[in-house]
Amino acid sequence: MVTIADVARHAGVSSSTVSYVLSGKRAISEETRNRVRNSVLELGYHPNAGARALAARRSHIVALMVPLRTDVYVPVMMEIAISVTMAARAHGYDVLLITNDEGPDGVKRIAASGLADGVILMDVELDDERIPVLQAQRTEAALIGLPQDTTGLSCVDHDFAAAGALCADHLADLGHREIAFIGYGSGVYTRHAGYAERTLSGFRDRAEERGLRFLHRSCEGTYESTAGTLARILADRPDTTGFVVQNEGAIGPLLTLLRTSGRTVPEDASVIALCQDQLAEQFAPRLTAVTGSAQELGRVAVEQIMRRLGTAAGDQPVDEQVLLTPVLTIRDSTGPAPRRQS
């Protein structure tokens, strides 16, 4: 069985340094932490969870609340969950998955049981009712997503407002003046999902600044709903030449429907999506996209929860809000606005 002394020898540090890296109780240089974590992974070291829990009165488990809704894009959620799991293991923590359908009751159950030392929440809403429960239970938490009020919280998210603004700027720079924003299904907006509302707000504000004429339509993401959404857009705004899509399920149907309606992308209509690069590369034409790293969301959330768990007794936890900068990658689905026929 691999011991902490074995890890220390392999990493070229003391056993106490290995303990500090695994527990997060002391500040250790990034280089040393990476060396220790690599040794842990390479040697397959597994701390004795029972002994550590007794010694530190901790379980060395982090609970991760994963959304399992029909209106979320599951591959991205799973990519974040995998990133959280890998980052937590580097700190000597295991991850307990809790589904969103348990809501505040699930948070209360985990907090009251002492099963997990902290909680990472995903799919955060602007007025998320799970947050007051965590605060009442004095449970350390990190949020992947920003609520309306971030006071006393550690949060990480993509800068969705900036992402929406990037979409508006890109189409405006290409000369498009009639833009349609195709968003998620109505349920996402009804429950005030932060990622959806902030993207739309950022797009709307920048579109108004750039003098764009635009409309927003929600879409359930099926072929039938996308067809209905596009038909309504073109009925209301037949001169629409730019489409912003924040709905992974609607991208494929939209490209097909534009093609069958005689609109070639990007000559007649430009399409820009908010989606991961892997998805953007799968379509023909390849999609211009605004994206951010799902893996980075998970990594930062784990670092945040570890810092909060490592806070000395009586000290105030570190409150921090991290916004990851979105990236625009221009591919084949956007081009100059078509000239109007005289």
PDB file of N, CA and C in Angstrom, residues 220-318:
ATOM      1  N   GLU A 220     -37.712  25.374 -27.899  1.00  0.00           N
ATOM      2  CA  GLU A 220     -37.522  24.149 -27.122  1.00  0.00           C
ATOM      3  C   GLU A 220     -36.388  23.283 -27.648  1.00  0.00           C
ATOM      4  N   GLY A 221     -35.902  23.588 -28.859  1.00  0.00           N
ATOM      5  CA  GLY A 221     -34.732  22.885 -29.362  1.00  0.00           C
ATOM      6  C   GLY A 221     -35.009  21.672 -30.225  1.00  0.00           C
ATOM      7  N   THR A 222     -36.271  21.298 -30.413  1.00  0.00           N
ATOM      8  CA  THR A 222     -36.605  20.204 -31.328  1.00  0.00           C
ATOM      9  C   THR A 222     -36.695  20.751 -32.752  1.00  0.00           C
ATOM     10  N   TYR A 223     -36.733  19.844 -33.732  1.00  0.00           N
ATOM     11  CA  TYR A 223     -36.851  20.293 -35.117  1.00  0.00           C
ATOM     12  C   TYR A 223     -38.163  21.055 -35.313  1.00  0.00           C
ATOM     13  N   GLU A 224     -39.245  20.513 -34.768  1.00  0.00           N
ATOM     14  CA  GLU A 224     -40.552  21.138 -34.944  1.00  0.00           C
ATOM     15  C   GLU A 224     -40.603  22.521 -34.307  1.00  0.00           C
ATOM     16  N   SER A 225     -40.067  22.644 -33.076  1.00  0.00           N
ATOM     17  CA  SER A 225     -40.121  23.940 -32.405  1.00  0.00           C
ATOM     18  C   SER A 225     -39.207  24.951 -33.097  1.00  0.00           C
ATOM     19  N   THR A 226     -38.060  24.483 -33.613  1.00  0.00           N
ATOM     20  CA  THR A 226     -37.163  25.385 -34.323  1.00  0.00           C
ATOM     21  C   THR A 226     -37.803  25.868 -35.619  1.00  0.00           C
ATOM     22  N   ALA A 227     -38.509  24.960 -36.298  1.00  0.00           N
ATOM     23  CA  ALA A 227     -39.207  25.343 -37.525  1.00  0.00           C
ATOM     24  C   ALA A 227     -40.260  26.403 -37.238  1.00  0.00           C
ATOM     25  N   GLY A 228     -41.002  26.222 -36.165  1.00  0.00           N
ATOM     26  CA  GLY A 228     -42.013  27.204 -35.798  1.00  0.00           C
ATOM     27  C   GLY A 228     -41.396  28.533 -35.405  1.00  0.00           C
ATOM     28  N   THR A 229     -40.283  28.470 -34.677  1.00  0.00           N
ATOM     29  CA  THR A 229     -39.597  29.694 -34.256  1.00  0.00           C
ATOM     30  C   THR A 229     -39.079  30.466 -35.463  1.00  0.00           C
ATOM     31  N   LEU A 230     -38.431  29.775 -36.408  1.00  0.00           N
ATOM     32  CA  LEU A 230     -37.899  30.441 -37.597  1.00  0.00           C
ATOM     33  C   LEU A 230     -39.026  31.028 -38.446  1.00  0.00           C
ATOM     34  N   ALA A 231     -40.126  30.291 -38.570  1.00  0.00           N
ATOM     35  CA  ALA A 231     -41.257  30.794 -39.362  1.00  0.00           C
ATOM     36  C   ALA A 231     -41.801  32.086 -38.769  1.00  0.00           C
ATOM     37  N   ARG A 232     -41.891  32.143 -37.437  1.00  0.00           N
ATOM     38  CA  ARG A 232     -42.394  33.361 -36.794  1.00  0.00           C
ATOM     39  C   ARG A 232     -41.418  34.521 -36.944  1.00  0.00           C
ATOM     40  N   ILE A 233     -40.124  34.216 -36.861  1.00  0.00           N
ATOM     41  CA  ILE A 233     -39.122  35.271 -37.028  1.00  0.00           C
ATOM     42  C   ILE A 233     -39.221  35.885 -38.421  1.00  0.00           C
ATOM     43  N   LEU A 234     -39.283  35.031 -39.441  1.00  0.00           N
ATOM     44  CA  LEU A 234     -39.301  35.532 -40.810  1.00  0.00           C
ATOM     45  C   LEU A 234     -40.632  36.193 -41.156  1.00  0.00           C
ATOM     46  N   ALA A 235     -41.698  35.770 -40.487  1.00  0.00           N
ATOM     47  CA  ALA A 235     -42.984  36.434 -40.704  1.00  0.00           C
ATOM     48  C   ALA A 235     -42.966  37.842 -40.110  1.00  0.00           C
ATOM     49  N   ASP A 236     -42.331  37.958 -38.922  1.00  0.00           N
ATOM     50  CA  ASP A 236     -42.275  39.268 -38.254  1.00  0.00           C
ATOM     51  C   ASP A 236     -41.183  40.158 -38.847  1.00  0.00           C
ATOM     52  N   ARG A 237     -40.036  39.566 -39.183  1.00  0.00           N
ATOM     53  CA  ARG A 237     -38.884  40.328 -39.680  1.00  0.00           C
ATOM     54  C   ARG A 237     -38.299  39.610 -40.905  1.00  0.00           C
ATOM     55  N   PRO A 238     -38.929  39.753 -42.059  1.00  0.00           N
ATOM     56  CA  PRO A 238     -38.461  39.015 -43.243  1.00  0.00           C
ATOM     57  C   PRO A 238     -37.057  39.403 -43.693  1.00  0.00           C
ATOM     58  N   ASP A 239     -36.552  40.565 -43.260  1.00  0.00           N
ATOM     59  CA  ASP A 239     -35.213  41.002 -43.677  1.00  0.00           C
ATOM     60  C   ASP A 239     -34.118  40.543 -42.711  1.00  0.00           C
ATOM     61  N   THR A 240     -34.442  39.632 -41.798  1.00  0.00           N
ATOM     62  CA  THR A 240     -33.445  39.133 -40.851  1.00  0.00           C
ATOM     63  C   THR A 240     -32.312  38.416 -41.586  1.00  0.00           C
ATOM     64  N   THR A 241     -31.082  38.831 -41.315  1.00  0.00           N
ATOM     65  CA  THR A 241     -29.916  38.197 -41.957  1.00  0.00           C
ATOM     66  C   THR A 241     -28.921  37.637 -40.943  1.00  0.00           C
ATOM     67  N   GLY A 242     -29.109  37.942 -39.664  1.00  0.00           N
ATOM     68  CA  GLY A 242     -28.199  37.451 -38.645  1.00  0.00           C
ATOM     69  C   GLY A 242     -28.935  36.676 -37.570  1.00  0.00           C
ATOM     70  N   PHE A 243     -28.386  35.532 -37.179  1.00  0.00           N
ATOM     71  CA  PHE A 243     -29.007  34.700 -36.152  1.00  0.00           C
ATOM     72  C   PHE A 243     -27.986  34.394 -35.052  1.00  0.00           C
ATOM     73  N   VAL A 244     -28.369  34.679 -33.809  1.00  0.00           N
ATOM     74  CA  VAL A 244     -27.591  34.292 -32.637  1.00  0.00           C
ATOM     75  C   VAL A 244     -28.347  33.152 -31.975  1.00  0.00           C
ATOM     76  N   VAL A 245     -27.653  32.033 -31.696  1.00  0.00           N
ATOM     77  CA  VAL A 245     -28.321  30.860 -31.140  1.00  0.00           C
ATOM     78  C   VAL A 245     -27.674  30.473 -29.812  1.00  0.00           C
ATOM     79  N   GLN A 246     -28.459  30.548 -28.745  1.00  0.00           N
ATOM     80  CA  GLN A 246     -28.017  30.011 -27.450  1.00  0.00           C
ATOM     81  C   GLN A 246     -28.949  28.860 -27.093  1.00  0.00           C
ATOM     82  N   ASN A 247     -28.804  27.787 -27.823  1.00  0.00           N
ATOM     83  CA  ASN A 247     -29.634  26.603 -27.641  1.00  0.00           C
ATOM     84  C   ASN A 247     -29.029  25.500 -28.508  1.00  0.00           C
ATOM     85  N   GLU A 248     -28.253  24.618 -27.878  1.00  0.00           N
ATOM     86  CA  GLU A 248     -27.525  23.607 -28.637  1.00  0.00           C
ATOM     87  C   GLU A 248     -28.440  22.741 -29.489  1.00  0.00           C
ATOM     88  N   GLY A 249     -29.631  22.433 -28.975  1.00  0.00           N
ATOM     89  CA  GLY A 249     -30.548  21.574 -29.716  1.00  0.00           C
ATOM     90  C   GLY A 249     -31.105  22.214 -30.969  1.00  0.00           C
ATOM     91  N   ALA A 250     -31.120  23.544 -31.025  1.00  0.00           N
ATOM     92  CA  ALA A 250     -31.729  24.243 -32.161  1.00  0.00           C
ATOM     93  C   ALA A 250     -30.749  24.490 -33.303  1.00  0.00           C
ATOM     94  N   ILE A 251     -29.448  24.306 -33.066  1.00  0.00           N
ATOM     95  CA  ILE A 251     -28.454  24.683 -34.078  1.00  0.00           C
ATOM     96  C   ILE A 251     -28.614  23.868 -35.358  1.00  0.00           C
ATOM     97  N   GLY A 252     -28.601  22.541 -35.241  1.00  0.00           N
ATOM     98  CA  GLY A 252     -28.720  21.689 -36.418  1.00  0.00           C
ATOM     99  C   GLY A 252     -30.005  21.936 -37.197  1.00  0.00           C
ATOM    100  N   PRO A 253     -31.168  21.917 -36.515  1.00  0.00           N
ATOM    101  CA  PRO A 253     -32.410  22.203 -37.227  1.00  0.00           C
ATOM    102  C   PRO A 253     -32.417  23.565 -37.914  1.00  0.00           C
ATOM    103  N   LEU A 254     -31.855  24.592 -37.273  1.00  0.00           N
ATOM    104  CA  LEU A 254     -31.845  25.930 -37.877  1.00  0.00           C
ATOM    105  C   LEU A 254     -31.044  25.933 -39.175  1.00  0.00           C
ATOM    106  N   LEU A 255     -29.867  25.318 -39.168  1.00  0.00           N
ATOM    107  CA  LEU A 255     -29.057  25.283 -40.385  1.00  0.00           C
ATOM    108  C   LEU A 255     -29.783  24.550 -41.515  1.00  0.00           C
ATOM    109  N   THR A 256     -30.438  23.450 -41.169  1.00  0.00           N
ATOM    110  CA  THR A 256     -31.198  22.693 -42.173  1.00  0.00           C
ATOM    111  C   THR A 256     -32.362  23.512 -42.715  1.00  0.00           C
ATOM    112  N   LEU A 257     -33.090  24.155 -41.829  1.00  0.00           N
ATOM    113  CA  LEU A 257     -34.261  24.935 -42.233  1.00  0.00           C
ATOM    114  C   LEU A 257     -33.880  26.143 -43.082  1.00  0.00           C
ATOM    115  N   LEU A 258     -32.776  26.801 -42.746  1.00  0.00           N
ATOM    116  CA  LEU A 258     -32.323  27.924 -43.570  1.00  0.00           C
ATOM    117  C   LEU A 258     -31.973  27.438 -44.973  1.00  0.00           C
ATOM    118  N   ARG A 259     -31.316  26.288 -45.035  1.00  0.00           N
ATOM    119  CA  ARG A 259     -30.906  25.744 -46.329  1.00  0.00           C
ATOM    120  C   ARG A 259     -32.123  25.369 -47.176  1.00  0.00           C
ATOM    121  N   THR A 260     -33.096  24.702 -46.563  1.00  0.00           N
ATOM    122  CA  THR A 260     -34.278  24.272 -47.319  1.00  0.00           C
ATOM    123  C   THR A 260     -35.180  25.443 -47.712  1.00  0.00           C
ATOM    124  N   SER A 261     -35.024  26.571 -47.004  1.00  0.00           N
ATOM    125  CA  SER A 261     -35.820  27.753 -47.357  1.00  0.00           C
ATOM    126  C   SER A 261     -35.138  28.603 -48.420  1.00  0.00           C
ATOM    127  N   GLY A 262     -33.983  28.111 -48.906  1.00  0.00           N
ATOM    128  CA  GLY A 262     -33.287  28.829 -49.962  1.00  0.00           C
ATOM    129  C   GLY A 262     -32.293  29.854 -49.463  1.00  0.00           C
ATOM    130  N   ARG A 263     -32.006  29.859 -48.167  1.00  0.00           N
ATOM    131  CA  ARG A 263     -31.039  30.810 -47.605  1.00  0.00           C
ATOM    132  C   ARG A 263     -29.716  30.090 -47.343  1.00  0.00           C
ATOM    133  N   THR A 264     -28.702  30.472 -48.073  1.00  0.00           N
ATOM    134  CA  THR A 264     -27.390  29.856 -47.930  1.00  0.00           C
ATOM    135  C   THR A 264     -26.622  30.539 -46.801  1.00  0.00           C
ATOM    136  N   VAL A 265     -25.980  29.714 -45.965  1.00  0.00           N
ATOM    137  CA  VAL A 265     -25.150  30.222 -44.872  1.00  0.00           C
ATOM    138  C   VAL A 265     -23.686  30.132 -45.305  1.00  0.00           C
ATOM    139  N   PRO A 266     -22.908  31.252 -45.306  1.00  0.00           N
ATOM    140  CA  PRO A 266     -23.251  32.551 -44.728  1.00  0.00           C
ATOM    141  C   PRO A 266     -23.633  33.607 -45.760  1.00  0.00           C
ATOM    142  N   GLU A 267     -23.791  33.227 -47.026  1.00  0.00           N
ATOM    143  CA  GLU A 267     -24.031  34.240 -48.059  1.00  0.00           C
ATOM    144  C   GLU A 267     -25.328  35.014 -47.830  1.00  0.00           C
ATOM    145  N   ASP A 268     -26.398  34.293 -47.442  1.00  0.00           N
ATOM    146  CA  ASP A 268     -27.700  34.935 -47.252  1.00  0.00           C
ATOM    147  C   ASP A 268     -28.041  35.166 -45.779  1.00  0.00           C
ATOM    148  N   ALA A 269     -27.481  34.348 -44.909  1.00  0.00           N
ATOM    149  CA  ALA A 269     -27.775  34.462 -43.472  1.00  0.00           C
ATOM    150  C   ALA A 269     -26.555  34.010 -42.688  1.00  0.00           C
ATOM    151  N   SER A 270     -26.190  34.771 -41.693  1.00  0.00           N
ATOM    152  CA  SER A 270     -25.072  34.420 -40.827  1.00  0.00           C
ATOM    153  C   SER A 270     -25.593  33.852 -39.512  1.00  0.00           C
ATOM    154  N   VAL A 271     -24.912  32.822 -39.011  1.00  0.00           N
ATOM    155  CA  VAL A 271     -25.317  32.164 -37.761  1.00  0.00           C
ATOM    156  C   VAL A 271     -24.117  32.127 -36.823  1.00  0.00           C
ATOM    157  N   ILE A 272     -24.300  32.649 -35.625  1.00  0.00           N
ATOM    158  CA  ILE A 272     -23.280  32.570 -34.586  1.00  0.00           C
ATOM    159  C   ILE A 272     -23.911  31.902 -33.365  1.00  0.00           C
ATOM    160  N   ALA A 273     -23.194  30.963 -32.772  1.00  0.00           N
ATOM    161  CA  ALA A 273     -23.756  30.184 -31.669  1.00  0.00           C
ATOM    162  C   ALA A 273     -22.946  30.371 -30.401  1.00  0.00           C
ATOM    163  N   LEU A 274     -23.616  30.202 -29.277  1.00  0.00           N
ATOM    164  CA  LEU A 274     -22.953  30.117 -27.987  1.00  0.00           C
ATOM    165  C   LEU A 274     -22.901  28.639 -27.633  1.00  0.00           C
ATOM    166  N   CYS A 275     -21.747  28.021 -27.884  1.00  0.00           N
ATOM    167  CA  CYS A 275     -21.619  26.584 -27.666  1.00  0.00           C
ATOM    168  C   CYS A 275     -20.149  26.213 -27.583  1.00  0.00           C
ATOM    169  N   GLN A 276     -19.876  24.984 -27.189  1.00  0.00           N
ATOM    170  CA  GLN A 276     -18.507  24.519 -27.088  1.00  0.00           C
ATOM    171  C   GLN A 276     -17.902  24.307 -28.472  1.00  0.00           C
ATOM    172  N   ASP A 277     -16.576  24.468 -28.551  1.00  0.00           N
ATOM    173  CA  ASP A 277     -15.888  24.355 -29.833  1.00  0.00           C
ATOM    174  C   ASP A 277     -16.100  22.994 -30.490  1.00  0.00           C
ATOM    175  N   GLN A 278     -16.134  21.921 -29.665  1.00  0.00           N
ATOM    176  CA  GLN A 278     -16.305  20.582 -30.239  1.00  0.00           C
ATOM    177  C   GLN A 278     -17.609  20.491 -31.022  1.00  0.00           C
ATOM    178  N   LEU A 279     -18.668  21.103 -30.481  1.00  0.00           N
ATOM    179  CA  LEU A 279     -19.959  21.082 -31.166  1.00  0.00           C
ATOM    180  C   LEU A 279     -19.925  21.969 -32.403  1.00  0.00           C
ATOM    181  N   ALA A 280     -19.321  23.140 -32.291  1.00  0.00           N
ATOM    182  CA  ALA A 280     -19.275  24.081 -33.409  1.00  0.00           C
ATOM    183  C   ALA A 280     -18.582  23.476 -34.627  1.00  0.00           C
ATOM    184  N   GLU A 281     -17.592  22.621 -34.390  1.00  0.00           N
ATOM    185  CA  GLU A 281     -16.828  22.022 -35.483  1.00  0.00           C
ATOM    186  C   GLU A 281     -17.582  20.898 -36.184  1.00  0.00           C
ATOM    187  N   GLN A 282     -18.661  20.414 -35.592  1.00  0.00           N
ATOM    188  CA  GLN A 282     -19.374  19.263 -36.140  1.00  0.00           C
ATOM    189  C   GLN A 282     -20.317  19.618 -37.287  1.00  0.00           C
ATOM    190  N   PHE A 283     -20.683  20.884 -37.396  1.00  0.00           N
ATOM    191  CA  PHE A 283     -21.695  21.270 -38.373  1.00  0.00           C
ATOM    192  C   PHE A 283     -21.069  21.691 -39.690  1.00  0.00           C
ATOM    193  N   ALA A 284     -21.894  21.688 -40.722  1.00  0.00           N
ATOM    194  CA  ALA A 284     -21.494  22.195 -42.027  1.00  0.00           C
ATOM    195  C   ALA A 284     -22.494  23.277 -42.430  1.00  0.00           C
ATOM    196  N   PRO A 285     -22.036  24.516 -42.557  1.00  0.00           N
ATOM    197  CA  PRO A 285     -20.665  24.981 -42.344  1.00  0.00           C
ATOM    198  C   PRO A 285     -20.282  24.981 -40.864  1.00  0.00           C
ATOM    199  N   ARG A 286     -18.974  24.979 -40.617  1.00  0.00           N
ATOM    200  CA  ARG A 286     -18.493  25.047 -39.240  1.00  0.00           C
ATOM    201  C   ARG A 286     -18.935  26.373 -38.622  1.00  0.00           C
ATOM    202  N   LEU A 287     -19.354  26.303 -37.370  1.00  0.00           N
ATOM    203  CA  LEU A 287     -19.998  27.454 -36.748  1.00  0.00           C
ATOM    204  C   LEU A 287     -19.021  28.454 -36.144  1.00  0.00           C
ATOM    205  N   THR A 288     -19.240  29.715 -36.445  1.00  0.00           N
ATOM    206  CA  THR A 288     -18.646  30.778 -35.645  1.00  0.00           C
ATOM    207  C   THR A 288     -19.287  30.677 -34.261  1.00  0.00           C
ATOM    208  N   ALA A 289     -18.468  30.706 -33.214  1.00  0.00           N
ATOM    209  CA  ALA A 289     -19.018  30.450 -31.881  1.00  0.00           C
ATOM    210  C   ALA A 289     -18.321  31.288 -30.816  1.00  0.00           C
ATOM    211  N   VAL A 290     -19.087  31.593 -29.780  1.00  0.00           N
ATOM    212  CA  VAL A 290     -18.552  32.205 -28.566  1.00  0.00           C
ATOM    213  C   VAL A 290     -18.607  31.132 -27.488  1.00  0.00           C
ATOM    214  N   THR A 291     -17.479  30.882 -26.878  1.00  0.00           N
ATOM    215  CA  THR A 291     -17.413  29.757 -25.953  1.00  0.00           C
ATOM    216  C   THR A 291     -16.519  30.080 -24.772  1.00  0.00           C
ATOM    217  N   GLY A 292     -16.493  29.147 -23.817  1.00  0.00           N
ATOM    218  CA  GLY A 292     -15.625  29.234 -22.653  1.00  0.00           C
ATOM    219  C   GLY A 292     -15.331  27.826 -22.172  1.00  0.00           C
ATOM    220  N   SER A 293     -14.322  27.679 -21.352  1.00  0.00           N
ATOM    221  CA  SER A 293     -13.873  26.358 -20.921  1.00  0.00           C
ATOM    222  C   SER A 293     -14.757  25.798 -19.804  1.00  0.00           C
ATOM    223  N   ALA A 294     -15.418  24.683 -20.100  1.00  0.00           N
ATOM    224  CA  ALA A 294     -16.203  24.001 -19.058  1.00  0.00           C
ATOM    225  C   ALA A 294     -15.278  23.406 -18.008  1.00  0.00           C
ATOM    226  N   GLN A 295     -14.122  22.921 -18.428  1.00  0.00           N
ATOM    227  CA  GLN A 295     -13.165  22.338 -17.484  1.00  0.00           C
ATOM    228  C   GLN A 295     -12.658  23.377 -16.499  1.00  0.00           C
ATOM    229  N   GLU A 296     -12.449  24.601 -16.977  1.00  0.00           N
ATOM    230  CA  GLU A 296     -11.956  25.655 -16.091  1.00  0.00           C
ATOM    231  C   GLU A 296     -12.987  26.011 -15.024  1.00  0.00           C
ATOM    232  N   LEU A 297     -14.265  25.962 -15.377  1.00  0.00           N
ATOM    233  CA  LEU A 297     -15.317  26.205 -14.380  1.00  0.00           C
ATOM    234  C   LEU A 297     -15.192  25.222 -13.220  1.00  0.00           C
ATOM    235  N   GLY A 298     -15.041  23.943 -13.555  1.00  0.00           N
ATOM    236  CA  GLY A 298     -14.933  22.930 -12.509  1.00  0.00           C
ATOM    237  C   GLY A 298     -13.685  23.091 -11.674  1.00  0.00           C
ATOM    238  N   ARG A 299     -12.558  23.383 -12.329  1.00  0.00           N
ATOM    239  CA  ARG A 299     -11.294  23.523 -11.605  1.00  0.00           C
ATOM    240  C   ARG A 299     -11.351  24.696 -10.630  1.00  0.00           C
ATOM    241  N   VAL A 300     -11.841  25.849 -11.100  1.00  0.00           N
ATOM    242  CA  VAL A 300     -11.891  27.031 -10.239  1.00  0.00           C
ATOM    243  C   VAL A 300     -12.841  26.814  -9.065  1.00  0.00           C
ATOM    244  N   ALA A 301     -13.984  26.170  -9.312  1.00  0.00           N
ATOM    245  CA  ALA A 301     -14.938  25.909  -8.225  1.00  0.00           C
ATOM    246  C   ALA A 301     -14.310  25.051  -7.135  1.00  0.00           C
ATOM    247  N   VAL A 302     -13.535  24.049  -7.521  1.00  0.00           N
ATOM    248  CA  VAL A 302     -12.870  23.197  -6.533  1.00  0.00           C
ATOM    249  C   VAL A 302     -11.832  23.998  -5.752  1.00  0.00           C
ATOM    250  N   GLU A 303     -11.056  24.831  -6.445  1.00  0.00           N
ATOM    251  CA  GLU A 303     -10.077  25.658  -5.746  1.00  0.00           C
ATOM    252  C   GLU A 303     -10.769  26.581  -4.746  1.00  0.00           C
ATOM    253  N   GLN A 304     -11.917  27.106  -5.130  1.00  0.00           N
ATOM    254  CA  GLN A 304     -12.655  27.989  -4.225  1.00  0.00           C
ATOM    255  C   GLN A 304     -13.134  27.248  -2.978  1.00  0.00           C
ATOM    256  N   ILE A 305     -13.707  26.060  -3.168  1.00  0.00           N
ATOM    257  CA  ILE A 305     -14.219  25.327  -2.012  1.00  0.00           C
ATOM    258  C   ILE A 305     -13.077  24.859  -1.119  1.00  0.00           C
ATOM    259  N   MET A 306     -11.930  24.537  -1.712  1.00  0.00           N
ATOM    260  CA  MET A 306     -10.788  24.130  -0.904  1.00  0.00           C
ATOM    261  C   MET A 306     -10.264  25.287  -0.066  1.00  0.00           C
ATOM    262  N   ARG A 307     -10.258  26.482  -0.649  1.00  0.00           N
ATOM    263  CA  ARG A 307      -9.822  27.645   0.130  1.00  0.00           C
ATOM    264  C   ARG A 307     -10.768  27.917   1.288  1.00  0.00           C
ATOM    265  N   ARG A 308     -12.047  27.739   1.049  1.00  0.00           N
ATOM    266  CA  ARG A 308     -13.016  27.970   2.128  1.00  0.00           C
ATOM    267  C   ARG A 308     -12.890  26.907   3.211  1.00  0.00           C
ATOM    268  N   LEU A 309     -12.668  25.671   2.817  1.00  0.00           N
ATOM    269  CA  LEU A 309     -12.511  24.595   3.798  1.00  0.00           C
ATOM    270  C   LEU A 309     -11.193  24.719   4.558  1.00  0.00           C
ATOM    271  N   GLY A 310     -10.198  25.374   3.952  1.00  0.00           N
ATOM    272  CA  GLY A 310      -8.914  25.525   4.612  1.00  0.00           C
ATOM    273  C   GLY A 310      -8.831  26.737   5.501  1.00  0.00           C
ATOM    274  N   THR A 311      -9.924  27.513   5.577  1.00  0.00           N
ATOM    275  CA  THR A 311      -9.923  28.704   6.413  1.00  0.00           C
ATOM    276  C   THR A 311      -9.791  28.323   7.878  1.00  0.00           C
ATOM    277  N   ALA A 312      -8.908  28.995   8.594  1.00  0.00           N
ATOM    278  CA  ALA A 312      -8.717  28.707  10.017  1.00  0.00           C
ATOM    279  C   ALA A 312      -9.960  29.053  10.816  1.00  0.00           C
ATOM    280  N   ALA A 313     -10.139  28.315  11.913  1.00  0.00           N
ATOM    281  CA  ALA A 313     -11.311  28.531  12.754  1.00  0.00           C
ATOM    282  C   ALA A 313     -11.362  29.981  13.220  1.00  0.00           C
ATOM    283  N   GLY A 314     -12.520  30.606  13.092  1.00  0.00           N
ATOM    284  CA  GLY A 314     -12.707  31.975  13.538  1.00  0.00           C
ATOM    285  C   GLY A 314     -12.453  33.008  12.464  1.00  0.00           C
ATOM    286  N   ASP A 315     -11.756  32.614  11.370  1.00  0.00           N
ATOM    287  CA  ASP A 315     -11.511  33.543  10.275  1.00  0.00           C
ATOM    288  C   ASP A 315     -12.720  33.581   9.346  1.00  0.00           C
ATOM    289  N   GLN A 316     -12.816  34.658   8.592  1.00  0.00           N
ATOM    290  CA  GLN A 316     -13.884  34.763   7.614  1.00  0.00           C
ATOM    291  C   GLN A 316     -13.477  34.038   6.328  1.00  0.00           C
ATOM    292  N   PRO A 317     -14.371  33.230   5.744  1.00  0.00           N
ATOM    293  CA  PRO A 317     -14.054  32.578   4.467  1.00  0.00           C
ATOM    294  C   PRO A 317     -13.770  33.616   3.385  1.00  0.00           C
ATOM    295  N   VAL A 318     -13.003  33.213   2.402  1.00  0.00           N
ATOM    296  CA  VAL A 318     -12.664  34.109   1.304  1.00  0.00           C
ATOM    297  C   VAL A 318     -13.833  34.156   0.325  1.00  0.00           C
TER     298      VAL A 318
END
